[in-house]
Amino acid sequence: MSATEVHTNDGGTHTVPEVSAETELSKDKIFHLLQTPRRRHVLRYLKGRDGTVEMRDLAEQVAAWENDTTVQALTSDERQRVYIPLYQSHLPKLDEEGIIDYDQSRGTVKRTKLADQLDRYLSVEAEETDHEEIGREPPWEFYYLGVSTFSTIVLAGAVLGIPVLATLPSVAIGAIIIAMFSFVTLAQFMSGWTAREG
């Protein structure tokens, strides 16, 4: 196996073994490389792009994912909190392992063939994230059950002549029930619309 000389930030150099696309990464190495969400975000971003990308574009997208926002809505601090660790640590580590080609002086990053071995782990994590997102959905069936139960109690109370409910006109009872169902339905619609837009 040949070796490559790598220049460090302090002006020195060190030699790292060259890794070919045929090199089989061990499970320990894969899990070590993917142990931080930031590296997984980097690899997920590069997976969807051909050729070389600008490190700044990569850092902005990773920052947007980490802050659950868009690139346009990022603050300067949010950008810097991601850019600096990527520049100093995560990208050099992925480069050293042969997963990416990182040109620190030009500020460019390119995925290598070796990164293909990590794709299936990234796919599994993306599916788990999707399931987590679904798990964060409000329990709409319980809201509807609550409104239905309350409506049944109000109607039964009015029919049975419970003093407070018996004095309400039928139109008022109907309006209250319709308003409650309308409110829950509108809230569910808005929640779904916001999730799709976000």
mmCIF file with all atom_site columns, C-alpha atoms in Angstrom, residues 5-196:
data_model
loop_
_atom_site.group_PDB
_atom_site.id
_atom_site.type_symbol
_atom_site.label_atom_id
_atom_site.label_alt_id
_atom_site.label_comp_id
_atom_site.label_asym_id
_atom_site.label_entity_id
_atom_site.label_seq_id
_atom_site.pdbx_PDB_ins_code
_atom_site.Cartn_x
_atom_site.Cartn_y
_atom_site.Cartn_z
_atom_site.occupancy
_atom_site.B_iso_or_equiv
_atom_site.pdbx_formal_charge
_atom_site.auth_seq_id
_atom_site.auth_comp_id
_atom_site.auth_asym_id
_atom_site.auth_atom_id
_atom_site.pdbx_PDB_model_num
ATOM 1   C CA . GLU A 1 5   ? 2.160   13.092 2.584  1.00 0.00 ? 5   GLU A CA 1
ATOM 2   C CA . VAL A 1 6   ? -0.436  15.369 4.193  1.00 0.00 ? 6   VAL A CA 1
ATOM 3   C CA . HIS A 1 7   ? 0.259   18.970 5.246  1.00 0.00 ? 7   HIS A CA 1
ATOM 4   C CA . THR A 1 8   ? -1.069  19.931 8.663  1.00 0.00 ? 8   THR A CA 1
ATOM 5   C CA . ASN A 1 9   ? -2.311  23.330 9.875  1.00 0.00 ? 9   ASN A CA 1
ATOM 6   C CA . ASP A 1 10  ? 0.855   23.934 11.902 1.00 0.00 ? 10  ASP A CA 1
ATOM 7   C CA . GLY A 1 11  ? 3.051   23.734 8.796  1.00 0.00 ? 11  GLY A CA 1
ATOM 8   C CA . GLY A 1 12  ? 4.257   20.182 9.408  1.00 0.00 ? 12  GLY A CA 1
ATOM 9   C CA . THR A 1 13  ? 3.493   17.049 7.447  1.00 0.00 ? 13  THR A CA 1
ATOM 10  C CA . HIS A 1 14  ? 2.554   13.500 8.252  1.00 0.00 ? 14  HIS A CA 1
ATOM 11  C CA . THR A 1 15  ? 2.225   10.405 6.123  1.00 0.00 ? 15  THR A CA 1
ATOM 12  C CA . VAL A 1 16  ? -1.035  8.525  5.798  1.00 0.00 ? 16  VAL A CA 1
ATOM 13  C CA . PRO A 1 17  ? -1.585  5.258  3.947  1.00 0.00 ? 17  PRO A CA 1
ATOM 14  C CA . GLU A 1 18  ? -3.307  5.621  0.599  1.00 0.00 ? 18  GLU A CA 1
ATOM 15  C CA . VAL A 1 19  ? -6.668  3.886  0.512  1.00 0.00 ? 19  VAL A CA 1
ATOM 16  C CA . SER A 1 20  ? -8.079  2.399  -2.675 1.00 0.00 ? 20  SER A CA 1
ATOM 17  C CA . ALA A 1 21  ? -11.740 1.988  -3.574 1.00 0.00 ? 21  ALA A CA 1
ATOM 18  C CA . GLU A 1 22  ? -11.339 -1.784 -3.162 1.00 0.00 ? 22  GLU A CA 1
ATOM 19  C CA . THR A 1 23  ? -10.258 -1.432 0.477  1.00 0.00 ? 23  THR A CA 1
ATOM 20  C CA . GLU A 1 24  ? -12.862 -3.035 2.722  1.00 0.00 ? 24  GLU A CA 1
ATOM 21  C CA . LEU A 1 25  ? -13.635 -0.837 5.702  1.00 0.00 ? 25  LEU A CA 1
ATOM 22  C CA . SER A 1 26  ? -14.050 -2.686 8.982  1.00 0.00 ? 26  SER A CA 1
ATOM 23  C CA . LYS A 1 27  ? -17.279 -2.297 10.927 1.00 0.00 ? 27  LYS A CA 1
ATOM 24  C CA . ASP A 1 28  ? -15.330 -0.572 13.710 1.00 0.00 ? 28  ASP A CA 1
ATOM 25  C CA . LYS A 1 29  ? -13.877 1.921  11.228 1.00 0.00 ? 29  LYS A CA 1
ATOM 26  C CA . ILE A 1 30  ? -17.307 2.573  9.691  1.00 0.00 ? 30  ILE A CA 1
ATOM 27  C CA . PHE A 1 31  ? -18.939 3.164  13.060 1.00 0.00 ? 31  PHE A CA 1
ATOM 28  C CA . HIS A 1 32  ? -16.048 5.373  14.158 1.00 0.00 ? 32  HIS A CA 1
ATOM 29  C CA . LEU A 1 33  ? -16.381 7.491  11.013 1.00 0.00 ? 33  LEU A CA 1
ATOM 30  C CA . LEU A 1 34  ? -20.156 7.763  11.385 1.00 0.00 ? 34  LEU A CA 1
ATOM 31  C CA . GLN A 1 35  ? -20.238 8.317  15.147 1.00 0.00 ? 35  GLN A CA 1
ATOM 32  C CA . THR A 1 36  ? -20.942 12.041 14.853 1.00 0.00 ? 36  THR A CA 1
ATOM 33  C CA . PRO A 1 37  ? -24.097 13.419 13.240 1.00 0.00 ? 37  PRO A CA 1
ATOM 34  C CA . ARG A 1 38  ? -22.003 16.131 11.598 1.00 0.00 ? 38  ARG A CA 1
ATOM 35  C CA . ARG A 1 39  ? -19.950 13.612 9.590  1.00 0.00 ? 39  ARG A CA 1
ATOM 36  C CA . ARG A 1 40  ? -23.119 11.771 8.628  1.00 0.00 ? 40  ARG A CA 1
ATOM 37  C CA . HIS A 1 41  ? -24.602 15.053 7.393  1.00 0.00 ? 41  HIS A CA 1
ATOM 38  C CA . VAL A 1 42  ? -21.451 15.698 5.338  1.00 0.00 ? 42  VAL A CA 1
ATOM 39  C CA . LEU A 1 43  ? -21.649 12.288 3.683  1.00 0.00 ? 43  LEU A CA 1
ATOM 40  C CA . ARG A 1 44  ? -25.378 12.576 3.068  1.00 0.00 ? 44  ARG A CA 1
ATOM 41  C CA . TYR A 1 45  ? -24.835 15.965 1.390  1.00 0.00 ? 45  TYR A CA 1
ATOM 42  C CA . LEU A 1 46  ? -22.012 14.635 -0.811 1.00 0.00 ? 46  LEU A CA 1
ATOM 43  C CA . LYS A 1 47  ? -23.993 11.538 -1.762 1.00 0.00 ? 47  LYS A CA 1
ATOM 44  C CA . GLY A 1 48  ? -26.471 13.699 -3.630 1.00 0.00 ? 48  GLY A CA 1
ATOM 45  C CA . ARG A 1 49  ? -23.842 15.593 -5.636 1.00 0.00 ? 49  ARG A CA 1
ATOM 46  C CA . ASP A 1 50  ? -21.471 14.719 -8.446 1.00 0.00 ? 50  ASP A CA 1
ATOM 47  C CA . GLY A 1 51  ? -17.983 16.133 -8.552 1.00 0.00 ? 51  GLY A CA 1
ATOM 48  C CA . THR A 1 52  ? -16.395 18.728 -6.331 1.00 0.00 ? 52  THR A CA 1
ATOM 49  C CA . VAL A 1 53  ? -18.417 20.958 -4.016 1.00 0.00 ? 53  VAL A CA 1
ATOM 50  C CA . GLU A 1 54  ? -17.485 24.133 -2.208 1.00 0.00 ? 54  GLU A CA 1
ATOM 51  C CA . MET A 1 55  ? -16.755 23.569 1.458  1.00 0.00 ? 55  MET A CA 1
ATOM 52  C CA . ARG A 1 56  ? -18.732 26.717 2.326  1.00 0.00 ? 56  ARG A CA 1
ATOM 53  C CA . ASP A 1 57  ? -21.886 25.343 0.611  1.00 0.00 ? 57  ASP A CA 1
ATOM 54  C CA . LEU A 1 58  ? -21.447 22.032 2.405  1.00 0.00 ? 58  LEU A CA 1
ATOM 55  C CA . ALA A 1 59  ? -20.982 23.728 5.793  1.00 0.00 ? 59  ALA A CA 1
ATOM 56  C CA . GLU A 1 60  ? -24.052 25.914 5.292  1.00 0.00 ? 60  GLU A CA 1
ATOM 57  C CA . GLN A 1 61  ? -26.284 22.946 4.475  1.00 0.00 ? 61  GLN A CA 1
ATOM 58  C CA . VAL A 1 62  ? -24.977 20.959 7.446  1.00 0.00 ? 62  VAL A CA 1
ATOM 59  C CA . ALA A 1 63  ? -25.600 23.984 9.693  1.00 0.00 ? 63  ALA A CA 1
ATOM 60  C CA . ALA A 1 64  ? -29.139 24.296 8.328  1.00 0.00 ? 64  ALA A CA 1
ATOM 61  C CA . TRP A 1 65  ? -29.843 20.620 9.076  1.00 0.00 ? 65  TRP A CA 1
ATOM 62  C CA . GLU A 1 66  ? -28.388 20.890 12.569 1.00 0.00 ? 66  GLU A CA 1
ATOM 63  C CA . ASN A 1 67  ? -30.422 24.002 13.359 1.00 0.00 ? 67  ASN A CA 1
ATOM 64  C CA . ASP A 1 68  ? -33.586 22.679 11.697 1.00 0.00 ? 68  ASP A CA 1
ATOM 65  C CA . THR A 1 69  ? -33.824 25.674 9.370  1.00 0.00 ? 69  THR A CA 1
ATOM 66  C CA . THR A 1 70  ? -32.978 26.749 5.830  1.00 0.00 ? 70  THR A CA 1
ATOM 67  C CA . VAL A 1 71  ? -29.624 27.969 4.539  1.00 0.00 ? 71  VAL A CA 1
ATOM 68  C CA . GLN A 1 72  ? -31.148 31.405 3.952  1.00 0.00 ? 72  GLN A CA 1
ATOM 69  C CA . ALA A 1 73  ? -32.356 31.657 7.566  1.00 0.00 ? 73  ALA A CA 1
ATOM 70  C CA . LEU A 1 74  ? -29.000 30.740 9.166  1.00 0.00 ? 74  LEU A CA 1
ATOM 71  C CA . THR A 1 75  ? -27.322 33.247 11.436 1.00 0.00 ? 75  THR A CA 1
ATOM 72  C CA . SER A 1 76  ? -23.608 33.997 11.237 1.00 0.00 ? 76  SER A CA 1
ATOM 73  C CA . ASP A 1 77  ? -23.026 32.238 14.581 1.00 0.00 ? 77  ASP A CA 1
ATOM 74  C CA . GLU A 1 78  ? -24.831 29.092 13.407 1.00 0.00 ? 78  GLU A CA 1
ATOM 75  C CA . ARG A 1 79  ? -22.642 29.011 10.298 1.00 0.00 ? 79  ARG A CA 1
ATOM 76  C CA . GLN A 1 80  ? -19.412 29.493 12.259 1.00 0.00 ? 80  GLN A CA 1
ATOM 77  C CA . ARG A 1 81  ? -20.292 26.814 14.844 1.00 0.00 ? 81  ARG A CA 1
ATOM 78  C CA . VAL A 1 82  ? -20.366 24.277 12.030 1.00 0.00 ? 82  VAL A CA 1
ATOM 79  C CA . TYR A 1 83  ? -17.771 25.674 9.620  1.00 0.00 ? 83  TYR A CA 1
ATOM 80  C CA . ILE A 1 84  ? -14.837 25.727 12.038 1.00 0.00 ? 84  ILE A CA 1
ATOM 81  C CA . PRO A 1 85  ? -15.123 22.107 13.322 1.00 0.00 ? 85  PRO A CA 1
ATOM 82  C CA . LEU A 1 86  ? -15.673 20.868 9.758  1.00 0.00 ? 86  LEU A CA 1
ATOM 83  C CA . TYR A 1 87  ? -12.602 22.762 8.559  1.00 0.00 ? 87  TYR A CA 1
ATOM 84  C CA . GLN A 1 88  ? -10.345 21.753 11.444 1.00 0.00 ? 88  GLN A CA 1
ATOM 85  C CA . SER A 1 89  ? -11.508 18.263 12.334 1.00 0.00 ? 89  SER A CA 1
ATOM 86  C CA . HIS A 1 90  ? -14.262 16.388 10.520 1.00 0.00 ? 90  HIS A CA 1
ATOM 87  C CA . LEU A 1 91  ? -13.261 16.937 6.899  1.00 0.00 ? 91  LEU A CA 1
ATOM 88  C CA . PRO A 1 92  ? -9.548  16.254 7.538  1.00 0.00 ? 92  PRO A CA 1
ATOM 89  C CA . LYS A 1 93  ? -10.537 13.016 9.322  1.00 0.00 ? 93  LYS A CA 1
ATOM 90  C CA . LEU A 1 94  ? -12.737 11.843 6.434  1.00 0.00 ? 94  LEU A CA 1
ATOM 91  C CA . ASP A 1 95  ? -9.968  12.828 4.004  1.00 0.00 ? 95  ASP A CA 1
ATOM 92  C CA . GLU A 1 96  ? -7.341  10.958 6.011  1.00 0.00 ? 96  GLU A CA 1
ATOM 93  C CA . GLU A 1 97  ? -9.473  7.808  5.862  1.00 0.00 ? 97  GLU A CA 1
ATOM 94  C CA . GLY A 1 98  ? -9.925  8.133  2.091  1.00 0.00 ? 98  GLY A CA 1
ATOM 95  C CA . ILE A 1 99  ? -13.683 8.760  2.261  1.00 0.00 ? 99  ILE A CA 1
ATOM 96  C CA . ILE A 1 100 ? -13.422 12.215 0.689  1.00 0.00 ? 100 ILE A CA 1
ATOM 97  C CA . ASP A 1 101 ? -10.838 14.315 -1.132 1.00 0.00 ? 101 ASP A CA 1
ATOM 98  C CA . TYR A 1 102 ? -10.586 17.525 0.857  1.00 0.00 ? 102 TYR A CA 1
ATOM 99  C CA . ASP A 1 103 ? -8.495  20.376 -0.507 1.00 0.00 ? 103 ASP A CA 1
ATOM 100 C CA . GLN A 1 104 ? -8.225  22.663 2.495  1.00 0.00 ? 104 GLN A CA 1
ATOM 101 C CA . SER A 1 105 ? -6.400  25.434 0.629  1.00 0.00 ? 105 SER A CA 1
ATOM 102 C CA . ARG A 1 106 ? -9.011  25.617 -2.145 1.00 0.00 ? 106 ARG A CA 1
ATOM 103 C CA . GLY A 1 107 ? -11.948 24.946 0.148  1.00 0.00 ? 107 GLY A CA 1
ATOM 104 C CA . THR A 1 108 ? -13.303 22.069 -1.947 1.00 0.00 ? 108 THR A CA 1
ATOM 105 C CA . VAL A 1 109 ? -14.585 18.615 -1.081 1.00 0.00 ? 109 VAL A CA 1
ATOM 106 C CA . LYS A 1 110 ? -15.203 15.586 -3.277 1.00 0.00 ? 110 LYS A CA 1
ATOM 107 C CA . ARG A 1 111 ? -16.624 12.200 -2.383 1.00 0.00 ? 111 ARG A CA 1
ATOM 108 C CA . THR A 1 112 ? -14.504 9.131  -3.213 1.00 0.00 ? 112 THR A CA 1
ATOM 109 C CA . LYS A 1 113 ? -15.597 5.631  -4.238 1.00 0.00 ? 113 LYS A CA 1
ATOM 110 C CA . LEU A 1 114 ? -14.725 4.396  -0.759 1.00 0.00 ? 114 LEU A CA 1
ATOM 111 C CA . ALA A 1 115 ? -17.662 6.430  0.584  1.00 0.00 ? 115 ALA A CA 1
ATOM 112 C CA . ASP A 1 116 ? -20.016 3.998  -1.189 1.00 0.00 ? 116 ASP A CA 1
ATOM 113 C CA . GLN A 1 117 ? -19.383 1.531  1.646  1.00 0.00 ? 117 GLN A CA 1
ATOM 114 C CA . LEU A 1 118 ? -21.028 3.953  4.079  1.00 0.00 ? 118 LEU A CA 1
ATOM 115 C CA . ASP A 1 119 ? -24.175 4.590  2.024  1.00 0.00 ? 119 ASP A CA 1
ATOM 116 C CA . ARG A 1 120 ? -26.264 1.789  3.462  1.00 0.00 ? 120 ARG A CA 1
ATOM 117 C CA . TYR A 1 121 ? -25.641 3.045  6.994  1.00 0.00 ? 121 TYR A CA 1
ATOM 118 C CA . LEU A 1 122 ? -26.671 6.547  5.978  1.00 0.00 ? 122 LEU A CA 1
ATOM 119 C CA . SER A 1 123 ? -29.882 5.168  4.427  1.00 0.00 ? 123 SER A CA 1
ATOM 120 C CA . VAL A 1 124 ? -30.775 3.350  7.653  1.00 0.00 ? 124 VAL A CA 1
ATOM 121 C CA . GLU A 1 125 ? -30.201 6.521  9.682  1.00 0.00 ? 125 GLU A CA 1
ATOM 122 C CA . ALA A 1 126 ? -32.347 8.560  7.287  1.00 0.00 ? 126 ALA A CA 1
ATOM 123 C CA . GLU A 1 127 ? -35.197 6.044  7.698  1.00 0.00 ? 127 GLU A CA 1
ATOM 124 C CA . GLU A 1 128 ? -34.852 6.181  11.489 1.00 0.00 ? 128 GLU A CA 1
ATOM 125 C CA . THR A 1 129 ? -34.936 9.976  11.343 1.00 0.00 ? 129 THR A CA 1
ATOM 126 C CA . ASP A 1 130 ? -38.113 9.800  9.242  1.00 0.00 ? 130 ASP A CA 1
ATOM 127 C CA . HIS A 1 131 ? -39.666 7.504  11.860 1.00 0.00 ? 131 HIS A CA 1
ATOM 128 C CA . GLU A 1 132 ? -38.627 9.918  14.611 1.00 0.00 ? 132 GLU A CA 1
ATOM 129 C CA . GLU A 1 133 ? -40.295 12.756 12.703 1.00 0.00 ? 133 GLU A CA 1
ATOM 130 C CA . ILE A 1 134 ? -43.464 10.682 12.419 1.00 0.00 ? 134 ILE A CA 1
ATOM 131 C CA . GLY A 1 135 ? -43.192 9.904  16.152 1.00 0.00 ? 135 GLY A CA 1
ATOM 132 C CA . ARG A 1 136 ? -43.243 13.646 16.894 1.00 0.00 ? 136 ARG A CA 1
ATOM 133 C CA . GLU A 1 137 ? -46.634 14.081 15.196 1.00 0.00 ? 137 GLU A CA 1
ATOM 134 C CA . PRO A 1 138 ? -49.315 15.122 17.656 1.00 0.00 ? 138 PRO A CA 1
ATOM 135 C CA . PRO A 1 139 ? -51.658 12.259 18.618 1.00 0.00 ? 139 PRO A CA 1
ATOM 136 C CA . TRP A 1 140 ? -54.592 13.486 16.509 1.00 0.00 ? 140 TRP A CA 1
ATOM 137 C CA . GLU A 1 141 ? -56.709 10.410 17.147 1.00 0.00 ? 141 GLU A CA 1
ATOM 138 C CA . PHE A 1 142 ? -56.731 11.262 20.864 1.00 0.00 ? 142 PHE A CA 1
ATOM 139 C CA . TYR A 1 143 ? -57.799 14.831 20.137 1.00 0.00 ? 143 TYR A CA 1
ATOM 140 C CA . TYR A 1 144 ? -60.685 13.572 18.008 1.00 0.00 ? 144 TYR A CA 1
ATOM 141 C CA . LEU A 1 145 ? -61.582 11.016 20.665 1.00 0.00 ? 145 LEU A CA 1
ATOM 142 C CA . GLY A 1 146 ? -61.616 13.780 23.290 1.00 0.00 ? 146 GLY A CA 1
ATOM 143 C CA . VAL A 1 147 ? -63.864 16.017 21.181 1.00 0.00 ? 147 VAL A CA 1
ATOM 144 C CA . SER A 1 148 ? -66.196 13.074 20.453 1.00 0.00 ? 148 SER A CA 1
ATOM 145 C CA . THR A 1 149 ? -66.397 12.144 24.133 1.00 0.00 ? 149 THR A CA 1
ATOM 146 C CA . PHE A 1 150 ? -67.076 15.737 25.179 1.00 0.00 ? 150 PHE A CA 1
ATOM 147 C CA . SER A 1 151 ? -69.754 16.066 22.460 1.00 0.00 ? 151 SER A CA 1
ATOM 148 C CA . THR A 1 152 ? -71.442 12.862 23.601 1.00 0.00 ? 152 THR A CA 1
ATOM 149 C CA . ILE A 1 153 ? -71.500 14.052 27.220 1.00 0.00 ? 153 ILE A CA 1
ATOM 150 C CA . VAL A 1 154 ? -72.954 17.449 26.237 1.00 0.00 ? 154 VAL A CA 1
ATOM 151 C CA . LEU A 1 155 ? -75.660 15.868 24.044 1.00 0.00 ? 155 LEU A CA 1
ATOM 152 C CA . ALA A 1 156 ? -76.538 13.235 26.663 1.00 0.00 ? 156 ALA A CA 1
ATOM 153 C CA . GLY A 1 157 ? -76.675 15.908 29.358 1.00 0.00 ? 157 GLY A CA 1
ATOM 154 C CA . ALA A 1 158 ? -79.021 18.066 27.272 1.00 0.00 ? 158 ALA A CA 1
ATOM 155 C CA . VAL A 1 159 ? -81.308 15.112 26.502 1.00 0.00 ? 159 VAL A CA 1
ATOM 156 C CA . LEU A 1 160 ? -81.347 13.925 30.134 1.00 0.00 ? 160 LEU A CA 1
ATOM 157 C CA . GLY A 1 161 ? -82.149 17.421 31.375 1.00 0.00 ? 161 GLY A CA 1
ATOM 158 C CA . ILE A 1 162 ? -78.973 18.227 33.338 1.00 0.00 ? 162 ILE A CA 1
ATOM 159 C CA . PRO A 1 163 ? -79.699 21.802 34.513 1.00 0.00 ? 163 PRO A CA 1
ATOM 160 C CA . VAL A 1 164 ? -76.843 23.724 32.878 1.00 0.00 ? 164 VAL A CA 1
ATOM 161 C CA . LEU A 1 165 ? -77.034 21.837 29.579 1.00 0.00 ? 165 LEU A CA 1
ATOM 162 C CA . ALA A 1 166 ? -80.822 21.665 29.376 1.00 0.00 ? 166 ALA A CA 1
ATOM 163 C CA . THR A 1 167 ? -81.029 25.471 29.288 1.00 0.00 ? 167 THR A CA 1
ATOM 164 C CA . LEU A 1 168 ? -78.797 25.721 26.194 1.00 0.00 ? 168 LEU A CA 1
ATOM 165 C CA . PRO A 1 169 ? -80.636 25.913 22.880 1.00 0.00 ? 169 PRO A CA 1
ATOM 166 C CA . SER A 1 170 ? -80.054 23.018 20.459 1.00 0.00 ? 170 SER A CA 1
ATOM 167 C CA . VAL A 1 171 ? -78.464 25.395 17.963 1.00 0.00 ? 171 VAL A CA 1
ATOM 168 C CA . ALA A 1 172 ? -75.867 26.486 20.550 1.00 0.00 ? 172 ALA A CA 1
ATOM 169 C CA . ILE A 1 173 ? -74.991 22.876 21.388 1.00 0.00 ? 173 ILE A CA 1
ATOM 170 C CA . GLY A 1 174 ? -74.635 22.047 17.683 1.00 0.00 ? 174 GLY A CA 1
ATOM 171 C CA . ALA A 1 175 ? -72.487 25.146 17.111 1.00 0.00 ? 175 ALA A CA 1
ATOM 172 C CA . ILE A 1 176 ? -70.173 24.230 20.016 1.00 0.00 ? 176 ILE A CA 1
ATOM 173 C CA . ILE A 1 177 ? -69.694 20.679 18.702 1.00 0.00 ? 177 ILE A CA 1
ATOM 174 C CA . ILE A 1 178 ? -69.078 21.833 15.118 1.00 0.00 ? 178 ILE A CA 1
ATOM 175 C CA . ALA A 1 179 ? -66.624 24.501 16.330 1.00 0.00 ? 179 ALA A CA 1
ATOM 176 C CA . MET A 1 180 ? -64.618 21.954 18.357 1.00 0.00 ? 180 MET A CA 1
ATOM 177 C CA . PHE A 1 181 ? -64.340 19.498 15.444 1.00 0.00 ? 181 PHE A CA 1
ATOM 178 C CA . SER A 1 182 ? -63.493 22.352 13.075 1.00 0.00 ? 182 SER A CA 1
ATOM 179 C CA . PHE A 1 183 ? -60.746 23.601 15.394 1.00 0.00 ? 183 PHE A CA 1
ATOM 180 C CA . VAL A 1 184 ? -59.084 20.155 15.707 1.00 0.00 ? 184 VAL A CA 1
ATOM 181 C CA . THR A 1 185 ? -59.369 19.532 11.949 1.00 0.00 ? 185 THR A CA 1
ATOM 182 C CA . LEU A 1 186 ? -57.863 22.924 11.132 1.00 0.00 ? 186 LEU A CA 1
ATOM 183 C CA . ALA A 1 187 ? -55.035 22.365 13.645 1.00 0.00 ? 187 ALA A CA 1
ATOM 184 C CA . GLN A 1 188 ? -54.255 18.983 12.065 1.00 0.00 ? 188 GLN A CA 1
ATOM 185 C CA . PHE A 1 189 ? -54.280 20.484 8.576  1.00 0.00 ? 189 PHE A CA 1
ATOM 186 C CA . MET A 1 190 ? -51.956 23.326 9.614  1.00 0.00 ? 190 MET A CA 1
ATOM 187 C CA . SER A 1 191 ? -49.591 20.916 11.367 1.00 0.00 ? 191 SER A CA 1
ATOM 188 C CA . GLY A 1 192 ? -49.344 18.744 8.242  1.00 0.00 ? 192 GLY A CA 1
ATOM 189 C CA . TRP A 1 193 ? -48.923 21.759 5.971  1.00 0.00 ? 193 TRP A CA 1
ATOM 190 C CA . THR A 1 194 ? -46.150 23.193 8.162  1.00 0.00 ? 194 THR A CA 1
ATOM 191 C CA . ALA A 1 195 ? -44.341 19.831 8.220  1.00 0.00 ? 195 ALA A CA 1
ATOM 192 C CA . ARG A 1 196 ? -44.483 19.561 4.412  1.00 0.00 ? 196 ARG A CA 1
#
